mmCIF file of C-alpha atoms in Angstrom:
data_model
loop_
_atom_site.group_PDB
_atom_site.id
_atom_site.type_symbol
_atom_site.label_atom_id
_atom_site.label_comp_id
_atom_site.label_asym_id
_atom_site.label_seq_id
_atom_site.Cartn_x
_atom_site.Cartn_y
_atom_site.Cartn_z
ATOM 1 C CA UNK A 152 78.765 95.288 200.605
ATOM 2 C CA UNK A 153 79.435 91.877 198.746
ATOM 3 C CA UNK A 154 79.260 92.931 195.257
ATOM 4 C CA UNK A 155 81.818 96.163 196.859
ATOM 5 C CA UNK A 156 84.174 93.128 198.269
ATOM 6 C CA UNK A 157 83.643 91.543 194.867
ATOM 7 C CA UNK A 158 84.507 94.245 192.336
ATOM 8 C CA UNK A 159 87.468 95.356 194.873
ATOM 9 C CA UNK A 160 88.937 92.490 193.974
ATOM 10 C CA UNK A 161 88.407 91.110 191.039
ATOM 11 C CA UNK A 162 90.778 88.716 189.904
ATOM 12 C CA UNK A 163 90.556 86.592 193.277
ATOM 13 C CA UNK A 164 86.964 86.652 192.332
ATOM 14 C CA UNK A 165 87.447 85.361 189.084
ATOM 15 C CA UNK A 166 89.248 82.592 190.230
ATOM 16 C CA UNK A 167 86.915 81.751 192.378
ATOM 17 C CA UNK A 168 84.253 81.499 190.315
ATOM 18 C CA UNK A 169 86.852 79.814 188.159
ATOM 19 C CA UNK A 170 87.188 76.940 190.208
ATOM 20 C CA UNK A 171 83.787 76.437 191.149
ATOM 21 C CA UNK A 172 82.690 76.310 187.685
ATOM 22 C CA UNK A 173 85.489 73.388 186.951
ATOM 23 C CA UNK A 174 84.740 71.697 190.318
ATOM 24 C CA UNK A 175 81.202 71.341 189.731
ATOM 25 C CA UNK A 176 81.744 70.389 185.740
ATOM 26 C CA UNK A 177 84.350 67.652 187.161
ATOM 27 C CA UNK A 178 81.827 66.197 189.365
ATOM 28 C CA UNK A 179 79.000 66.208 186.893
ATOM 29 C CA UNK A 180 81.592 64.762 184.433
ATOM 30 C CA UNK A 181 82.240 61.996 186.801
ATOM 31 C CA UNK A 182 78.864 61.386 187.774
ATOM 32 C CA UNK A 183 78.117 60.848 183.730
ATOM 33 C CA UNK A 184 80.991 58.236 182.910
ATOM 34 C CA UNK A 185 79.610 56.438 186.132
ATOM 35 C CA UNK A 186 76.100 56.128 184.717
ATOM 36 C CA UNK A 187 77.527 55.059 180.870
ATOM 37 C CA UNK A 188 79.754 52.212 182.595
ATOM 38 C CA UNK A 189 76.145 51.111 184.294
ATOM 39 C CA UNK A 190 74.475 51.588 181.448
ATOM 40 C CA UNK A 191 77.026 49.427 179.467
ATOM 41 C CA UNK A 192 77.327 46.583 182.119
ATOM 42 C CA UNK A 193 73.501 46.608 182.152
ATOM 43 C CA UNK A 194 73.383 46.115 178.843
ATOM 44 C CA UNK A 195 75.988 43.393 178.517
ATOM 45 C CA UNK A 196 73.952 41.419 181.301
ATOM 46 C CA UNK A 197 70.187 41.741 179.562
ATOM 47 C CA UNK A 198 71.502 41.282 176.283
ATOM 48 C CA UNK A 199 72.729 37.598 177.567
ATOM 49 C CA UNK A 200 68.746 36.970 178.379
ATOM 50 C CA UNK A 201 66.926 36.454 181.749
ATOM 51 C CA UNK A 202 66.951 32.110 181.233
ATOM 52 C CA UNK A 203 70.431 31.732 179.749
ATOM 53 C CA UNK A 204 72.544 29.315 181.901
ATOM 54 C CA UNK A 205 75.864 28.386 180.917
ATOM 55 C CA UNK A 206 77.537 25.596 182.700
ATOM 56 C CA UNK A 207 81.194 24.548 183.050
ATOM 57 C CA UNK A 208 82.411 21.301 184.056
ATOM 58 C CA UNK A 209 85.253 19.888 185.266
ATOM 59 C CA UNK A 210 86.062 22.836 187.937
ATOM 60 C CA UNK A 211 88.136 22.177 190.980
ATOM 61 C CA UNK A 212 88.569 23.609 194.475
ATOM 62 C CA UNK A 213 92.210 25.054 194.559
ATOM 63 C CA UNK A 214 92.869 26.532 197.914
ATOM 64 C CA UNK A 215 90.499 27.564 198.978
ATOM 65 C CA UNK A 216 89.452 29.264 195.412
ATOM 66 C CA UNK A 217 87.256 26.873 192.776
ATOM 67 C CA UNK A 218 88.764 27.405 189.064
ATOM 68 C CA UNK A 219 87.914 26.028 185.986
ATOM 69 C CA UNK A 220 90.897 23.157 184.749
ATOM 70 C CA UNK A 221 90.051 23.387 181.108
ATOM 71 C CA UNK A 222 88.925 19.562 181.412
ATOM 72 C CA UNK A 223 85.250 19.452 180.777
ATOM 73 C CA UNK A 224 83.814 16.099 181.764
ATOM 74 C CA UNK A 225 80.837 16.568 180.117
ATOM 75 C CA UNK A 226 80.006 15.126 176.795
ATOM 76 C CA UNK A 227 77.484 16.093 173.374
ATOM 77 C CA UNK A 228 75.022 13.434 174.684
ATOM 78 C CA UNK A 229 75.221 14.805 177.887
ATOM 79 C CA UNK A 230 73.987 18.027 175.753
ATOM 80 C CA UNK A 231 71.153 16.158 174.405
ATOM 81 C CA UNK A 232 69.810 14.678 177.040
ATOM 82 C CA UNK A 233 69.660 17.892 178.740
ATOM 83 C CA UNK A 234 67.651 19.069 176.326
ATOM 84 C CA UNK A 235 65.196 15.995 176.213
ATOM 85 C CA UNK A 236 65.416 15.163 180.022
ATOM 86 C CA UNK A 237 64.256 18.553 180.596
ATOM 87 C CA UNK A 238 61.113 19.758 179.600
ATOM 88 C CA UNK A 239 61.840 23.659 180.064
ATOM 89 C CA UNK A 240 64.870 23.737 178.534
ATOM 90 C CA UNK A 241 64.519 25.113 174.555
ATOM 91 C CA UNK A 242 67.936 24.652 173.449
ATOM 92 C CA UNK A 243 71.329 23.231 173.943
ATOM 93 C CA UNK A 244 74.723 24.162 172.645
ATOM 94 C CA UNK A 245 77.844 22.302 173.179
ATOM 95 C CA UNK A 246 81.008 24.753 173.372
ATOM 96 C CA UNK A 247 84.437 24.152 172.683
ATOM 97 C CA UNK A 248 86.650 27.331 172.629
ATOM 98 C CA UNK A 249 90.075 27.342 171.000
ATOM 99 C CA UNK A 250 92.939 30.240 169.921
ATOM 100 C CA UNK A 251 93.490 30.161 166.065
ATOM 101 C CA UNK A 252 95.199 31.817 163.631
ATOM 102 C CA UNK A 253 93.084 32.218 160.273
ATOM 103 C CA UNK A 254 94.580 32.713 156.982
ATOM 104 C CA UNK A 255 92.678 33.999 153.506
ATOM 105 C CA UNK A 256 95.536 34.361 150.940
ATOM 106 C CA UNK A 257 98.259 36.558 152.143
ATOM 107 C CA UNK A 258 96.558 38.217 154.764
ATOM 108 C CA UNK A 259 95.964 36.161 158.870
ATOM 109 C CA UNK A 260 94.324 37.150 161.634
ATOM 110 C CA UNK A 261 94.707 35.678 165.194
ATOM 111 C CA UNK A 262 91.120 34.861 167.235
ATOM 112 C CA UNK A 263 89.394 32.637 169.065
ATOM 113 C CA UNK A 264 87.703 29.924 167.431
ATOM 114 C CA UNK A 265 84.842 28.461 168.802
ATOM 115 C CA UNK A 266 82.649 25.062 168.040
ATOM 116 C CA UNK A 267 79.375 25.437 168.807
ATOM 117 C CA UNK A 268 75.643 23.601 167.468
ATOM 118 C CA UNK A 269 73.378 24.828 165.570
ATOM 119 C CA UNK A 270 71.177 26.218 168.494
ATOM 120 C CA UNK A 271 73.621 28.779 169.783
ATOM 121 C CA UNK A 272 72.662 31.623 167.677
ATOM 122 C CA UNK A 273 68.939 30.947 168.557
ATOM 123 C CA UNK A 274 70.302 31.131 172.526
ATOM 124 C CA UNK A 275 72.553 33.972 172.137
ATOM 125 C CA UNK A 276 69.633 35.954 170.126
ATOM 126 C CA UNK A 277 72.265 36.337 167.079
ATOM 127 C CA UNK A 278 71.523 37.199 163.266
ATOM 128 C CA UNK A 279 73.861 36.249 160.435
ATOM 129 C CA UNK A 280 74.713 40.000 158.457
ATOM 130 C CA UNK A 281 75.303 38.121 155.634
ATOM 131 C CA UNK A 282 74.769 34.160 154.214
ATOM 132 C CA UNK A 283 73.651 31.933 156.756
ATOM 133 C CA UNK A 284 74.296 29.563 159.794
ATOM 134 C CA UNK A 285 75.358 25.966 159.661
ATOM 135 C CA UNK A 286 72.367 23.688 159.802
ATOM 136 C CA UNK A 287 71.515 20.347 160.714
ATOM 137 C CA UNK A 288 71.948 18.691 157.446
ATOM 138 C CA UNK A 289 75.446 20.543 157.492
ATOM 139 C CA UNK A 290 76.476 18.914 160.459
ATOM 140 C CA UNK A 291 75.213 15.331 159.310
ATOM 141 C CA UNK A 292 77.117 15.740 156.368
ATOM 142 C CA UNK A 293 79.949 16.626 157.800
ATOM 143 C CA UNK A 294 80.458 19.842 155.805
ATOM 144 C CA UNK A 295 83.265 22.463 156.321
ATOM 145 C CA UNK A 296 81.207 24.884 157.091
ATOM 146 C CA UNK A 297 82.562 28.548 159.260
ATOM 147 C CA UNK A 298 80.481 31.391 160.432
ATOM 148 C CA UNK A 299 83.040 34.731 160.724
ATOM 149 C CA UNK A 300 82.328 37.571 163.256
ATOM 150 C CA UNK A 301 82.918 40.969 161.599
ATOM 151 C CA UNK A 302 86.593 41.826 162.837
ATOM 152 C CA UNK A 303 87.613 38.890 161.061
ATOM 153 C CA UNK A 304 85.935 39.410 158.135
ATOM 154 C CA UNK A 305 87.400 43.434 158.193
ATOM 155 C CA UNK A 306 90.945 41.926 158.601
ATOM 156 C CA UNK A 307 91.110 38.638 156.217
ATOM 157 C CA UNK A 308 88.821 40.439 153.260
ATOM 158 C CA UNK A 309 89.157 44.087 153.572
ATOM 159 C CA UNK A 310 88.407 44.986 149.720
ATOM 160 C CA UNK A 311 85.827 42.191 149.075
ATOM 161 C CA UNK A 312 82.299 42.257 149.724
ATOM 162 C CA UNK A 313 81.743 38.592 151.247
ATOM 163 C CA UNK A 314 78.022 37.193 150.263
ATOM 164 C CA UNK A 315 76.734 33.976 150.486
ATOM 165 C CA UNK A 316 77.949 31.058 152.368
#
């Protein structure tokens, strides 16, 4: 008697079955970019490490709502002793975050710029592609000395191969 009602009238049949199939590939399609944006958020989180702690001084209490004033109170020996008062922490960076505009010959590019020691790629788990990090002796002699993310290096040098330091 169904398959009767169903072959009677077939194009209301079609239909649907038409909009179940969509309905149910909608949902499932749903369901999937939920789980990636997990997955992704997840990811972000772990990949900052299960002992990373960042700290930023000089917040304030603004109605009710604490922000950050952009006046950090703390200092680089403030940094250090950190990182000799305390006997479980490993490393230490000092950060100072900027905008900049970098230029290489006629070509800029607009980023942020960011000063950091030489322990922050051994907290953020970070490899150099190519030449190498600042170092110590870099820093005690005061040398000019950059590291470039890879958008930067794609917009300021698209035709060279950059090696080396």
């Amino acid at each position: 008697m169904g398959l009767k009602a169903i072959s009677r009238n077939k194009l209301r049949s079609f239909l649907t079955a038409l909009g179940i199939i969509i309905g149910v590939a909608c949902v499932i399609a749903v369901v999937a970019i939920g789980n990636g944006a997990t997955k992704s958020v997840e990811n972000t989180i772990n990949s900052l490490g299960t002992n990373y702690i960042m700290i930023f001084p000089g917040a304030s209490t603004q109605s009710g709502a604490r922000i950050f004033t952009g006046q950090s109170t703390m200092t680089a020996e403030d940094a250090e002793g950190m990182k000799q008062e305390c006997p479980a922490v490993s490393y230490v960076s000092p950060s100072v975050r900027s905008a900049g505009q970098l230029v290489a010959g006629e070509l800029n590019w607009g980023t942020s710029v960011q000063g950091v020691s030489v322990d922050y790629p051994l907290i953020r788990s970070w490899n150099v592609a190519q030449g190498d990090f600042f170092t110590d002796a870099d820093v005690k002699a005061g040398a000019k000395v950059c590291v470039l993310g890879q958008t930067v290096v794609d917009n300021l040098f698209p035709t060279a191969i950059v090696s080396g330091r």
